[in-house]
Coordinates of C-alpha atoms in Angstrom, one line a residue:
M21 CA -45.7 -18.4 -11.8
K22 CA -42.3 -19.2 -13.4
N23 CA -41.5 -18.2 -16.9
K24 CA -44.1 -15.5 -17.3
I25 CA -43.5 -13.3 -20.1
R26 CA -41.7 -10.1 -19.7
L27 CA -44.1 -7.3 -20.7
I28 CA -42.6 -5.0 -23.3
S29 CA -43.2 -1.3 -23.1
L30 CA -45.1 -0.1 -26.1
M31 CA -42.5 2.5 -26.6
V32 CA -40.3 -0.1 -28.0
L33 CA -42.4 -0.1 -31.1
G34 CA -41.7 3.5 -31.5
A35 CA -44.8 4.1 -33.5
L36 CA -47.9 2.4 -34.5
S37 CA -50.0 3.7 -37.5
L38 CA -53.5 2.9 -37.6
T39 CA -54.8 3.0 -41.2
A40 CA -58.0 4.8 -41.6
C41 CA -57.9 6.0 -37.9
D42 CA -59.7 9.2 -36.9
F43 CA -58.2 9.6 -33.5
L44 CA -57.2 13.1 -32.3
F45 CA -54.0 13.0 -30.5
P46 CA -53.2 15.8 -27.8
E47 CA -50.2 18.0 -28.4
I48 CA -46.9 16.3 -27.4
G49 CA -44.2 18.7 -26.1
G50 CA -40.6 18.4 -27.0
S51 CA -39.1 16.8 -30.1
Y52 CA -40.5 13.5 -31.6
S53 CA -39.4 11.5 -34.6
Y54 CA -41.0 8.2 -35.9
F55 CA -39.0 5.0 -36.2
P56 CA -38.4 3.6 -39.8
V57 CA -41.4 1.7 -41.2
W58 CA -41.2 -2.1 -40.7
D59 CA -40.0 -3.7 -43.9
G60 CA -40.9 -7.3 -42.8
Q61 CA -44.1 -9.1 -43.9
A62 CA -47.0 -10.3 -41.8
H63 CA -47.2 -14.1 -41.8
K64 CA -49.8 -16.8 -40.9
A65 CA -48.8 -19.4 -38.3
D66 CA -47.2 -22.6 -39.5
I67 CA -49.1 -24.6 -36.7
V68 CA -52.9 -24.5 -36.1
Y69 CA -55.3 -26.1 -33.7
K70 CA -55.6 -29.1 -36.0
D71 CA -52.0 -30.0 -35.2
Y72 CA -52.7 -29.8 -31.5
A73 CA -55.6 -31.9 -31.5
A74 CA -54.0 -34.6 -33.6
N75 CA -51.5 -35.0 -30.7
S76 CA -53.7 -34.1 -27.8
L77 CA -53.5 -36.0 -24.5
Y78 CA -57.3 -36.0 -24.6
D79 CA -59.6 -38.0 -26.9
F80 CA -60.7 -35.6 -29.5
S81 CA -60.7 -34.6 -33.2
V82 CA -61.4 -31.3 -34.9
A83 CA -62.7 -30.2 -38.3
P84 CA -60.3 -28.7 -40.5
S85 CA -60.1 -25.0 -40.3
Q86 CA -58.3 -24.6 -43.8
D87 CA -59.4 -25.4 -47.4
N88 CA -62.6 -27.5 -47.0
A89 CA -64.7 -28.7 -44.2
K90 CA -68.2 -30.6 -44.7
L91 CA -70.9 -30.9 -42.1
L92 CA -73.5 -33.5 -41.7
I93 CA -76.6 -32.0 -40.0
I94 CA -79.3 -34.3 -38.8
P95 CA -82.6 -32.9 -37.3
V96 CA -84.1 -35.2 -34.7
W97 CA -87.7 -35.7 -34.1
F98 CA -88.6 -37.0 -30.7
D99 CA -91.7 -38.7 -29.6
E100 CA -92.5 -35.6 -27.4
S101 CA -91.6 -33.1 -30.3
Y102 CA -95.2 -32.4 -31.2
K103 CA -95.6 -30.7 -27.8
Y104 CA -93.1 -27.9 -28.9
I105 CA -93.5 -27.9 -32.7
N106 CA -96.6 -28.2 -34.7
P107 CA -95.8 -31.1 -36.9
E108 CA -96.9 -29.3 -40.0
M109 CA -94.0 -27.0 -39.5
K110 CA -91.3 -29.7 -39.7
D111 CA -90.3 -28.7 -43.2
T112 CA -90.3 -24.9 -42.4
I113 CA -87.8 -25.6 -39.4
R114 CA -85.7 -27.9 -41.7
E115 CA -85.4 -25.1 -44.4
D116 CA -84.5 -22.7 -41.6
I117 CA -81.7 -25.0 -40.4
Q118 CA -80.5 -25.1 -43.9
T119 CA -80.6 -21.3 -44.1
S120 CA -78.9 -20.9 -40.7
F121 CA -75.9 -23.0 -41.6
F122 CA -75.5 -22.5 -45.4
G123 CA -77.6 -19.6 -46.4
S124 CA -76.5 -16.0 -47.2
A125 CA -76.2 -13.1 -45.0
E126 CA -79.3 -11.6 -46.6
E127 CA -81.3 -14.7 -45.9
T128 CA -80.6 -14.7 -42.2
G129 CA -80.6 -11.1 -41.6
W130 CA -77.0 -11.2 -40.3
Q131 CA -74.9 -14.2 -41.0
S132 CA -75.1 -17.9 -41.5
V133 CA -72.6 -20.3 -40.1
K134 CA -71.0 -20.7 -43.6
S135 CA -71.0 -16.8 -44.6
Y136 CA -69.6 -16.1 -41.0
Y137 CA -66.7 -18.4 -41.2
E138 CA -65.9 -17.8 -44.8
I139 CA -65.6 -14.1 -44.1
E140 CA -63.5 -14.6 -41.0
S141 CA -61.2 -17.0 -42.6
H142 CA -60.5 -14.4 -45.4
G143 CA -61.3 -17.1 -48.0
T144 CA -59.1 -19.8 -46.5
L145 CA -62.0 -22.1 -45.5
T146 CA -64.9 -23.3 -47.6
L147 CA -67.5 -24.7 -45.4
S148 CA -70.2 -27.0 -47.0
G149 CA -72.6 -29.7 -45.8
T150 CA -76.0 -31.5 -46.0
V151 CA -79.1 -31.0 -43.8
S152 CA -80.9 -34.4 -43.7
E153 CA -84.6 -35.2 -43.3
W154 CA -85.8 -35.6 -39.8
Y155 CA -84.4 -38.6 -38.0
G156 CA -87.0 -40.3 -35.9
L157 CA -90.1 -40.2 -38.2
E158 CA -89.6 -43.9 -39.1
T159 CA -88.5 -45.0 -35.8
T160 CA -89.3 -43.9 -32.2
V161 CA -86.7 -41.6 -30.6
R162 CA -87.8 -41.1 -26.9
L163 CA -86.9 -37.6 -25.5
S164 CA -86.8 -39.2 -22.1
D165 CA -83.7 -41.1 -23.0
Y166 CA -81.8 -38.0 -24.0
R167 CA -83.1 -34.9 -22.2
A168 CA -80.9 -35.5 -19.1
S169 CA -78.2 -37.9 -20.4
I170 CA -75.0 -36.8 -22.2
S171 CA -73.8 -40.4 -22.6
N172 CA -77.1 -41.5 -24.3
T173 CA -76.5 -38.5 -26.7
E174 CA -73.3 -40.2 -28.0
N175 CA -75.0 -43.2 -28.9
L176 CA -77.8 -41.0 -30.6
V177 CA -75.1 -39.4 -32.8
K178 CA -73.7 -42.8 -33.9
M179 CA -77.2 -44.1 -34.6
A180 CA -78.3 -41.2 -36.5
T181 CA -75.2 -41.0 -38.5
E182 CA -75.5 -44.7 -39.6
W183 CA -79.1 -44.1 -40.4
Y184 CA -78.2 -41.3 -42.8
F185 CA -75.7 -43.2 -44.7
A186 CA -77.7 -46.3 -44.8
N187 CA -80.5 -44.4 -46.5
H188 CA -78.8 -42.0 -48.7
D189 CA -76.3 -42.5 -51.7
D190 CA -73.8 -40.1 -50.3
S191 CA -70.0 -40.7 -50.0
R192 CA -69.0 -40.8 -46.3
T193 CA -65.5 -40.0 -47.3
S194 CA -66.6 -36.5 -48.8
Y195 CA -67.3 -35.7 -45.2
D196 CA -63.8 -36.3 -44.0
C197 CA -62.0 -33.4 -46.0
D198 CA -58.7 -33.9 -43.9
K199 CA -58.7 -37.7 -44.4
D200 CA -58.1 -38.3 -40.6
G201 CA -60.7 -41.1 -40.5
Y202 CA -63.4 -39.2 -38.8
L203 CA -66.3 -37.2 -40.3
D204 CA -65.4 -33.5 -40.0
G205 CA -68.4 -32.9 -37.9
V206 CA -72.0 -34.2 -37.1
V207 CA -74.5 -31.8 -36.0
L208 CA -77.8 -33.0 -34.3
I209 CA -80.4 -30.3 -34.1
Y210 CA -82.9 -31.7 -31.7
G211 CA -86.7 -31.2 -31.8
A212 CA -87.1 -29.8 -28.3
P213 CA -86.5 -26.5 -26.8
D214 CA -83.2 -25.5 -24.9
Y215 CA -83.7 -26.0 -21.2
T216 CA -83.7 -22.1 -20.7
A217 CA -86.8 -22.0 -22.9
V218 CA -88.5 -25.2 -21.3
G219 CA -88.0 -23.8 -17.8
P220 CA -90.3 -20.7 -17.9
A221 CA -93.0 -22.7 -19.6
I222 CA -92.9 -26.3 -18.2
D223 CA -90.3 -27.0 -15.5
Q224 CA -88.9 -24.2 -13.4
N225 CA -86.2 -26.4 -11.9
Y226 CA -85.0 -27.7 -15.4
K227 CA -84.2 -30.9 -13.5
N228 CA -85.5 -33.1 -16.1
Y229 CA -83.9 -31.3 -18.9
T230 CA -80.3 -30.9 -18.1
N231 CA -79.0 -32.1 -21.4
L232 CA -81.1 -29.8 -23.4
W233 CA -78.5 -27.1 -24.1
A234 CA -75.9 -26.4 -26.8
Y235 CA -72.5 -28.1 -26.7
T236 CA -69.7 -29.8 -28.7
N237 CA -68.5 -33.3 -27.7
W238 CA -66.7 -36.2 -29.0
V239 CA -67.7 -39.8 -29.6
Q240 CA -65.2 -41.7 -27.2
G241 CA -62.7 -44.2 -28.3
T242 CA -61.4 -44.9 -31.7
S243 CA -63.8 -47.5 -32.8
T244 CA -65.3 -45.1 -35.5
K245 CA -62.0 -44.1 -37.0
N246 CA -61.6 -45.5 -40.6
I247 CA -60.2 -43.6 -43.6
F248 CA -62.3 -45.7 -45.9
I249 CA -65.6 -45.6 -43.8
P250 CA -65.2 -42.6 -41.6
G251 CA -67.3 -42.4 -38.6
A252 CA -68.6 -39.8 -36.2
K253 CA -66.2 -38.2 -33.7
P254 CA -66.8 -34.6 -33.1
F255 CA -70.3 -33.7 -32.8
I256 CA -72.6 -30.7 -31.8
W257 CA -75.9 -31.0 -29.9
A258 CA -78.1 -28.0 -30.1
S259 CA -81.8 -27.1 -30.1
Y260 CA -83.9 -25.7 -33.0
S261 CA -85.0 -22.9 -30.6
F262 CA -81.7 -21.2 -30.8
M263 CA -82.8 -20.0 -34.3
Y264 CA -85.9 -18.1 -33.0
G265 CA -86.6 -15.1 -30.9
Q266 CA -89.9 -14.1 -29.7
Q267 CA -90.7 -12.1 -32.9
R268 CA -90.3 -15.2 -35.2
V269 CA -91.0 -18.2 -33.3
E270 CA -94.7 -18.7 -33.6
S271 CA -94.9 -18.2 -37.4
R272 CA -91.9 -20.6 -37.9
T273 CA -92.9 -23.4 -35.4
G274 CA -96.4 -23.0 -34.6
D275 CA -95.9 -22.3 -31.0
K276 CA -95.0 -19.0 -29.6
R277 CA -93.7 -20.2 -26.1
F278 CA -90.4 -21.8 -26.9
Y279 CA -87.4 -19.7 -28.1
S280 CA -83.8 -19.3 -27.1
G281 CA -82.4 -16.7 -29.7
D282 CA -82.9 -13.1 -30.5
T283 CA -84.6 -12.1 -33.9
T284 CA -85.2 -8.5 -33.0
H285 CA -82.8 -7.4 -35.7
C286 CA -82.6 -10.4 -37.9
L287 CA -84.6 -13.3 -39.4
L288 CA -82.7 -16.2 -38.0
D289 CA -80.4 -16.1 -35.1
C290 CA -77.1 -18.0 -35.8
H291 CA -75.1 -16.9 -32.9
T292 CA -75.2 -20.2 -30.9
Y293 CA -74.5 -22.4 -33.8
I294 CA -71.6 -20.2 -34.9
H295 CA -70.1 -20.5 -31.4
E296 CA -70.3 -24.2 -31.4
I297 CA -68.7 -24.6 -34.7
G298 CA -65.8 -22.7 -33.1
H299 CA -65.5 -25.6 -30.7
L300 CA -65.6 -27.9 -33.7
F301 CA -62.5 -26.3 -35.0
G302 CA -60.7 -26.7 -31.6
L303 CA -61.4 -23.5 -29.8
T304 CA -62.3 -23.5 -26.2
D305 CA -64.7 -21.2 -24.2
Y306 CA -63.3 -17.9 -22.9
Y307 CA -65.8 -17.1 -20.4
D308 CA -65.7 -17.8 -16.8
Y309 CA -67.9 -20.9 -15.8
S310 CA -68.3 -19.6 -12.2
D311 CA -69.7 -16.2 -13.6
T312 CA -67.3 -14.4 -11.5
Y313 CA -64.8 -12.9 -13.8
I314 CA -64.6 -11.8 -17.4
P315 CA -61.1 -12.4 -18.5
A316 CA -61.6 -12.1 -22.2
G317 CA -63.7 -8.8 -22.0
G318 CA -67.2 -10.3 -22.9
F319 CA -67.2 -9.3 -26.7
S320 CA -66.0 -12.2 -28.9
M321 CA -67.5 -15.3 -30.3
Q322 CA -66.0 -17.8 -28.0
D323 CA -66.6 -15.6 -25.0
R324 CA -70.2 -14.5 -25.0
N325 CA -71.4 -15.7 -28.5
I326 CA -71.4 -12.3 -30.1
G327 CA -69.1 -10.3 -32.6
G328 CA -66.2 -11.6 -34.4
H329 CA -63.6 -14.1 -32.9
D330 CA -60.7 -12.8 -30.8
P331 CA -57.4 -12.3 -32.7
F332 CA -55.6 -15.3 -30.9
S333 CA -58.3 -17.7 -32.1
V334 CA -58.3 -16.3 -35.6
Y335 CA -54.3 -16.7 -35.6
A336 CA -54.6 -20.2 -34.2
L337 CA -57.0 -21.4 -37.0
G338 CA -54.5 -20.3 -39.6
W339 CA -56.6 -17.1 -40.8
A340 CA -54.7 -14.1 -39.3
E341 CA -51.4 -12.8 -40.2
A342 CA -49.0 -11.6 -37.6
Y343 CA -46.3 -8.8 -37.8
I344 CA -43.5 -9.9 -35.3
P345 CA -41.2 -7.0 -35.0
T346 CA -37.7 -7.5 -33.7
Y347 CA -36.6 -4.0 -33.3
S348 CA -38.1 -0.5 -32.7
T349 CA -40.1 0.4 -35.7
T350 CA -43.4 1.7 -37.3
I351 CA -46.1 -0.6 -38.4
N352 CA -49.1 0.4 -40.6
L353 CA -51.7 -1.8 -39.0
Q354 CA -55.0 -2.5 -40.9
P355 CA -58.3 -3.0 -39.2
F356 CA -58.4 -6.7 -38.0
T357 CA -61.9 -7.4 -39.0
T358 CA -61.2 -6.6 -42.6
S359 CA -57.4 -7.5 -42.9
G360 CA -56.7 -10.2 -40.3
E361 CA -53.6 -8.4 -39.3
I362 CA -52.2 -8.4 -35.7
I363 CA -48.9 -7.6 -34.1
I364 CA -47.4 -10.0 -31.7
L365 CA -45.1 -8.5 -29.0
T366 CA -42.5 -10.9 -27.6
P367 CA -38.9 -10.9 -26.5
G368 CA -38.4 -14.0 -28.6
F369 CA -41.0 -15.8 -30.7
N370 CA -40.7 -19.5 -31.0
V371 CA -38.8 -21.0 -34.0
H372 CA -41.8 -23.1 -34.9
N373 CA -44.1 -20.1 -35.7
S374 CA -46.5 -21.5 -33.6
P375 CA -49.5 -19.7 -31.9
F376 CA -49.1 -21.9 -28.8
D377 CA -46.9 -19.7 -27.0
E378 CA -47.0 -16.7 -24.6
Y379 CA -47.1 -13.2 -25.9
L380 CA -49.1 -9.9 -26.4
I381 CA -51.3 -9.2 -29.3
I382 CA -52.1 -5.9 -30.6
E383 CA -55.4 -5.7 -32.4
Y384 CA -56.8 -2.7 -34.4
Y385 CA -60.5 -2.9 -33.3
T386 CA -63.2 -1.5 -35.5
R387 CA -67.0 -2.0 -34.9
D388 CA -67.5 -3.1 -38.7
G389 CA -67.4 -6.3 -40.4
L390 CA -68.4 -9.1 -38.0
N391 CA -68.2 -7.0 -35.0
Q392 CA -70.9 -4.4 -36.5
F393 CA -74.2 -6.3 -35.7
D394 CA -73.5 -7.0 -32.1
A395 CA -71.7 -3.7 -31.6
T396 CA -74.9 -1.9 -32.7
N397 CA -77.5 -4.2 -31.1
L398 CA -77.5 -5.3 -27.6
Y399 CA -77.9 -9.2 -27.8
M400 CA -81.0 -10.5 -26.2
N401 CA -81.6 -7.1 -24.9
S402 CA -79.8 -8.3 -21.8
P403 CA -77.3 -6.8 -19.3
S404 CA -75.6 -10.3 -19.4
Y405 CA -74.3 -9.2 -22.8
T406 CA -72.3 -6.2 -23.9
K407 CA -72.1 -4.2 -27.1
G408 CA -68.6 -3.7 -28.6
P409 CA -66.7 -0.4 -28.1
E410 CA -68.2 2.3 -30.0
R411 CA -64.8 3.9 -30.8
K412 CA -62.2 2.2 -32.9
G413 CA -58.7 1.7 -31.4
I414 CA -56.2 -0.7 -30.0
R415 CA -57.2 -3.7 -28.0
L416 CA -54.2 -5.4 -26.2
W417 CA -54.4 -9.1 -25.5
H418 CA -52.2 -11.4 -23.2
V419 CA -51.9 -15.0 -24.5
D420 CA -50.6 -17.9 -22.7
A421 CA -51.4 -20.8 -25.0
R422 CA -48.3 -22.8 -24.1
L423 CA -48.6 -26.6 -24.3
L424 CA -47.7 -29.1 -21.6
Y425 CA -46.3 -32.5 -22.9
S426 CA -46.3 -35.8 -21.2
R427 CA -45.8 -39.5 -22.1
T428 CA -47.8 -40.9 -19.1
G429 CA -50.7 -38.2 -18.7
S430 CA -49.0 -36.8 -15.4
L431 CA -48.4 -33.1 -16.2
N432 CA -45.5 -30.9 -14.8
P433 CA -45.4 -27.1 -15.1
N434 CA -42.0 -27.1 -16.2
N435 CA -42.6 -29.5 -19.1
F436 CA -44.1 -27.0 -21.7
T437 CA -43.7 -26.6 -25.3
T438 CA -44.8 -24.4 -28.2
N439 CA -44.6 -27.2 -30.7
P440 CA -47.5 -29.9 -30.6
K441 CA -46.0 -32.2 -33.1
S442 CA -44.2 -35.0 -31.3
D443 CA -43.8 -38.8 -31.9
V444 CA -43.2 -39.2 -28.2
Y445 CA -45.3 -36.9 -26.2
K446 CA -49.0 -35.9 -25.9
M447 CA -50.1 -32.4 -25.4
A448 CA -52.5 -30.4 -23.1
M449 CA -53.3 -26.7 -22.9
M450 CA -51.6 -25.3 -20.0
M451 CA -54.1 -22.6 -19.2
S452 CA -57.8 -22.2 -19.1
N453 CA -60.3 -19.2 -19.0
T454 CA -63.2 -21.4 -17.6
Y455 CA -62.3 -20.8 -13.9
A456 CA -64.8 -22.9 -11.8
P457 CA -63.7 -23.8 -8.4
A458 CA -66.2 -26.5 -7.9
K459 CA -65.4 -28.2 -11.2
S460 CA -61.7 -29.1 -11.2
G461 CA -62.0 -30.3 -15.0
Y462 CA -62.7 -26.6 -15.8
L463 CA -59.5 -25.4 -14.4
S464 CA -55.9 -25.5 -15.7
P465 CA -54.9 -29.1 -15.8
L466 CA -52.2 -28.1 -13.3
G467 CA -54.8 -27.5 -10.7
T468 CA -56.0 -24.8 -8.6
T469 CA -52.5 -23.3 -8.2
Y470 CA -52.8 -22.2 -11.7
A471 CA -56.5 -21.3 -11.7
D472 CA -55.7 -17.5 -11.8
Y473 CA -53.8 -17.7 -15.0
N474 CA -55.8 -17.3 -18.3
L475 CA -55.4 -18.7 -21.7
L476 CA -56.6 -15.3 -23.1
H477 CA -56.9 -12.2 -21.3
L478 CA -58.0 -8.8 -22.7
I479 CA -55.9 -6.2 -20.8
R480 CA -58.1 -3.3 -19.4
N481 CA -57.4 -0.4 -17.2
D482 CA -60.0 -1.5 -14.5
T483 CA -59.1 -5.3 -14.5
N484 CA -56.4 -7.2 -12.9
I485 CA -54.1 -9.3 -15.1
T486 CA -55.1 -12.4 -13.4
H487 CA -58.8 -13.2 -14.4

């Protein structure tokens, strides 16, 4: 591929000092001296995912990742919910939804959505919101209309949103913190199990339950956009069953059969909700939809729903601070989970201070902070997941987050930029991690020729740079 980044030898940095590191280095023969300590500052990006979404070629909006974001969370009771949930446990589940999204780490046994993102953003983001009563108690919502239809779900989002504001004295504009005319995010927690929980108990083929999973989507068109009466745009659709593992499900729902989470080491499992909120902020998936490759290594929140986010995502949301050295130097790098510090290696960073470029990231990985829980406990006790590395040290990432620009929707690999802000062009991500040959929409928008190139790649000794 043209214009691939020139890999820089790590020797050009001279020395990289890891604060609080306990590595034992082998004896190095001959003379050696450190380069001078870098006297520059680490800086946050001046452009974030919100800027890209505002000028995207595709019809979507994202929640603000800086300052404040407010969620409207609506539990949905179907006409068949009683088959999966003891109706007497509705209030218990609603309380658990409240705790999962806005509770403390102590209340969940790990992290809530709020506590997770406020830790990871280093105080840059304050996440708030409301959990409504169950929608569907005063009107019949038929599960058969939604268990296999994504398009019907979009209509349900709009109906449930209008129901909430028609029945509550609550300011719609308070849920539009960035004043873009859309609610920051609507979350429907549906009263039916995820299809993976339904399958073993009811329908081994899952054929009637293909919409019962967790995803983030967008109400299509701009009919709901109004800065005075903001409507639904980005939304999350997820089951209540993701909160529960085998150990907790019966005591919280009245039925022991339906669970999709892991509460072996916590009280409520918020992993899936945290992952989906990442999409709400604009982040894409980093796992391979064909289940063939593991480009991002398997241990980060937008990859396999575990651990903290990768350093590119944190940087692109405006939370990480990057050192970008321009000469051989020594940098005292703090652990990423606690400091948000990274080093960007590039022969020439863009003048916009934009994360949407091609470069290498050096991260000082430690298994504390948001990594600790999943680095200690194997999620779901399944070989499909991995625990984080046991030793602290460097993780090296290759990022290709350049943007394609177009007036017409036709994309050319030679038309790329690092700046999403334009009055003339619309933007699209150049690369993708979600390689799936049978699903062209999950490749790079440039097609199969570019399918071997990733947006984010964890460089490892035993893995090729493509995939």
